[in-house]
Amino acid sequence: MESWVIFLIVVVVFILLAAGIRVVKQYERGVVLRFGRLVGLRTPGFNVIMPGVDRMTKVSLRIATTVLEPQEVITRDNVTVKVDAVVYYMVIDPIKAVINVENYREATIQLALTTLRSVLGQSELDELLAHRDQINLRLREIIDEQTEMPWGVKATLVEIKDVLLPEAMQRSMARQAEAEREKRAKIIHAEGEQAAAQTLASAAKILGTEPAALQLRYLQALVEMAGEKNSTIIPLTVDIMTALSGKLKSG
């Protein structure tokens, strides 16, 4: 009879010990409450708690990624856009994450959604499209300020993934971009015409004052015309060209 009692005691002790065994992974920390009161933090490895008395909550310290559902936001210049973003966050204080907030994951996501709508509502469309890095930094700083100290959760990165514009706004921006490209093309063409006119004016001055330069240009024209079989070439000397030039000036 006594052997059976000893056997039962051993079995009960073994079951209690087995029920109290907790293995904490390297990327986790265990927050232990005893009768609802904080006892301490358990480190990675083999841990034993008192079954029925202690309750351990494991908290992962790895960076978590959450994609925020698309949000319709009205920018400061009254443009309605649909924006989706992704938030990267991690627990830096497991005790605060368990004690100070009921569900730190859901709380962080809801705070990120609220902050996203608030920040984008204070930004103009051009700022959202051209300076997205600055908006991402502002989002992270605001979320981090609200979560790090009270909840022990740090927002490591907030990225706006996509900005969807209304079709009418897309067509308007496409027309504006096309008009801007046409404007640049006309300016470049006008600058080229101006440079060519200035070059021709300088060349005319040189040819008018230097007969030898005029003769060289004439010879070059002869070489170019010689390649055409149907061309008739009339050679002129420097004296003849100078005389013709003088008559043209006097006339």
XYZ file of C-alpha atoms in Angstrom:
251
model
C 0.000 0.000 0.000
C 2.766 2.402 0.927
C 4.504 1.695 -2.387
C 1.373 2.740 -4.257
C 1.204 5.978 -2.286
C 4.852 6.715 -3.001
C 4.296 5.924 -6.667
C 1.307 8.273 -6.836
C 3.268 11.019 -5.107
C 6.114 10.597 -7.563
C 3.687 10.686 -10.496
C 1.991 13.824 -9.157
C 5.343 15.547 -8.594
C 6.479 14.557 -12.086
C 3.256 15.908 -13.621
C 3.575 19.167 -11.706
C 7.183 19.571 -12.772
C 6.292 18.801 -16.384
C 3.454 21.311 -16.231
C 5.840 23.945 -14.883
C 8.522 23.521 -17.530
C 8.788 26.400 -19.975
C 11.323 26.752 -22.778
C 12.043 30.313 -23.841
C 13.579 30.687 -27.310
C 16.578 32.892 -28.014
C 14.438 35.637 -29.588
C 11.885 35.582 -26.739
C 11.552 36.757 -23.165
C 9.133 35.382 -20.601
C 7.168 37.705 -18.320
C 6.061 35.811 -15.175
C 3.098 36.806 -13.017
C 2.463 35.067 -9.672
C -1.089 35.434 -8.408
C -1.366 38.374 -10.831
C 1.708 40.144 -9.473
C 4.832 40.672 -11.554
C 7.637 38.332 -10.522
C 10.251 39.008 -13.151
C 11.614 38.296 -16.580
C 12.791 34.884 -17.732
C 15.705 34.619 -20.147
C 16.134 32.162 -23.061
C 16.564 28.522 -22.166
C 15.013 26.043 -19.726
C 12.745 27.653 -17.114
C 10.526 26.239 -14.374
C 7.467 28.006 -12.960
C 4.964 27.002 -10.303
C 1.965 25.391 -12.040
C -1.377 26.931 -11.130
C 0.375 29.789 -9.394
C 2.600 31.375 -12.017
C 1.607 32.462 -15.499
C 4.248 33.126 -18.129
C 3.666 35.272 -21.200
C 6.248 34.904 -23.934
C 7.084 38.020 -25.896
C 9.011 37.954 -29.168
C 11.782 40.521 -29.594
C 12.010 40.097 -33.360
C 10.975 42.849 -35.751
C 7.344 42.394 -36.768
C 5.894 43.594 -40.074
C 2.328 44.783 -40.529
C 0.791 46.007 -43.771
C -1.760 48.705 -43.057
C -4.989 48.456 -44.998
C -5.468 51.165 -47.670
C -6.734 54.439 -46.233
C -8.640 57.162 -48.065
C -7.112 60.480 -47.052
C -7.914 64.067 -48.037
C -4.681 66.034 -48.361
C -4.275 69.646 -47.289
C -4.934 70.825 -50.860
C -8.251 68.872 -50.927
C -7.177 65.900 -53.053
C -8.592 62.501 -52.119
C -5.967 59.746 -52.329
C -5.835 56.128 -51.241
C -2.638 55.238 -49.407
C -1.316 51.972 -48.008
C 1.756 51.609 -45.826
C 3.838 49.051 -43.947
C 5.039 49.349 -40.341
C 8.092 47.610 -38.864
C 8.188 47.491 -35.066
C 9.763 45.488 -32.251
C 9.407 45.034 -28.501
C 12.287 46.554 -26.529
C 10.720 46.213 -23.060
C 8.716 42.963 -22.643
C 7.415 43.898 -19.199
C 5.848 47.143 -20.432
C 4.452 45.351 -23.486
C 2.612 42.900 -21.203
C 1.712 45.091 -18.225
C 0.933 48.504 -19.736
C -1.120 47.556 -22.803
C -3.609 44.769 -23.384
C -2.534 43.904 -26.943
C 0.530 45.806 -28.065
C 0.304 44.525 -31.645
C -3.251 45.737 -32.202
C -2.574 48.967 -30.319
C 0.469 49.720 -32.483
C -1.432 49.030 -35.702
C -4.371 51.245 -34.728
C -2.010 54.030 -33.689
C -0.169 53.736 -37.019
C -3.454 54.003 -38.942
C -4.506 57.083 -37.002
C -1.102 58.709 -37.427
C -1.073 57.939 -41.153
C -4.393 59.705 -41.712
C -3.372 62.642 -39.535
C 0.044 63.263 -41.120
C -1.149 62.860 -44.705
C -4.080 65.156 -44.005
C -1.573 67.878 -43.097
C 0.524 67.315 -46.239
C -0.027 68.522 -49.792
C -0.168 66.153 -52.755
C 3.119 67.384 -54.245
C 4.854 66.792 -50.894
C 3.389 63.291 -50.692
C 4.631 62.416 -54.169
C 8.016 64.153 -54.133
C 9.100 64.014 -50.476
C 7.856 60.632 -49.306
C 11.023 59.960 -47.294
C 10.368 62.974 -45.085
C 6.770 61.884 -44.494
C 7.943 58.347 -43.635
C 10.383 59.775 -41.096
C 7.682 61.965 -39.561
C 5.323 58.980 -39.282
C 7.965 56.868 -37.553
C 8.868 59.617 -35.081
C 5.239 60.215 -34.077
C 4.460 56.502 -33.662
C 7.706 55.925 -31.783
C 6.955 58.764 -29.388
C 3.594 57.206 -28.486
C 4.717 53.582 -28.150
C 8.320 53.403 -26.926
C 8.071 54.784 -23.407
C 4.582 53.648 -22.315
C 4.349 50.325 -24.203
C 7.970 49.287 -24.692
C 7.433 49.012 -28.451
C 9.741 50.769 -30.916
C 8.724 51.619 -34.486
C 11.865 50.966 -36.505
C 10.511 51.911 -39.928
C 7.323 53.198 -41.555
C 7.074 53.119 -45.349
C 4.280 54.388 -47.594
C 3.956 51.663 -50.217
C 1.635 53.159 -52.793
C -0.389 56.305 -53.460
C -3.452 55.841 -55.684
C -4.801 59.008 -57.301
C -8.274 59.491 -58.825
C -8.389 58.910 -62.593
C -9.278 62.558 -63.266
C -6.229 63.665 -61.272
C -4.006 61.196 -63.153
C -5.193 62.539 -66.526
C -4.669 66.129 -65.357
C -1.124 65.367 -64.170
C -0.352 63.573 -67.450
C -1.483 66.630 -69.447
C 0.573 68.896 -67.202
C 3.676 66.719 -67.668
C 3.178 66.671 -71.449
C 2.812 70.463 -71.558
C 5.965 70.816 -69.476
C 7.902 68.567 -71.887
C 6.671 70.580 -74.895
C 7.690 73.805 -73.153
C 11.213 72.490 -72.523
C 11.490 71.282 -76.144
C 10.504 74.712 -77.501
C 12.966 76.464 -75.204
C 15.802 74.146 -76.275
C 14.903 74.654 -79.962
C 14.837 78.454 -79.528
C 18.197 78.419 -77.742
C 19.645 76.330 -80.582
C 18.325 78.772 -83.209
C 19.798 81.698 -81.284
C 23.215 80.004 -81.001
C 23.179 79.152 -84.731
C 22.306 82.741 -85.664
C 25.120 84.085 -83.506
C 27.586 81.639 -85.098
C 26.474 82.576 -88.630
C 26.804 86.303 -87.819
C 30.361 85.760 -86.541
C 31.247 83.711 -89.625
C 29.845 86.414 -91.929
C 31.996 89.058 -90.250
C 35.151 86.958 -90.673
C 34.414 86.156 -94.333
C 33.688 89.820 -95.071
C 36.979 91.044 -93.645
C 39.290 88.171 -94.645
C 39.416 87.398 -98.415
C 41.575 84.333 -97.802
C 38.938 82.906 -95.474
C 36.316 83.529 -98.144
C 38.455 81.686 -100.697
C 38.920 78.718 -98.332
C 35.195 78.530 -97.747
C 34.643 78.663 -101.489
C 37.095 75.803 -102.053
C 35.370 73.745 -99.403
C 32.059 74.346 -101.161
C 33.637 73.160 -104.417
C 34.770 69.919 -102.767
C 31.272 69.326 -101.464
C 29.691 70.066 -104.823
C 32.151 67.794 -106.659
C 30.448 64.785 -105.157
C 27.251 65.570 -107.059
C 27.443 64.475 -110.724
C 24.748 66.869 -111.942
C 26.495 69.962 -110.533
C 28.162 72.607 -112.741
C 31.190 74.227 -111.090
C 32.346 77.712 -112.030
C 35.788 78.379 -110.493
C 36.500 81.879 -109.225
C 39.754 83.395 -108.040
C 40.292 85.505 -104.991
C 40.571 88.666 -107.102
C 37.288 88.011 -108.847
C 35.526 87.255 -105.531
C 37.029 90.385 -103.952
C 35.913 92.507 -106.910
C 32.417 91.006 -106.760
C 32.301 91.633 -103.049
C 33.384 95.270 -103.557
C 30.742 95.848 -106.208
C 28.082 94.318 -103.985
C 29.110 96.637 -101.162
C 29.196 99.737 -103.394
C 25.928 98.808 -105.023
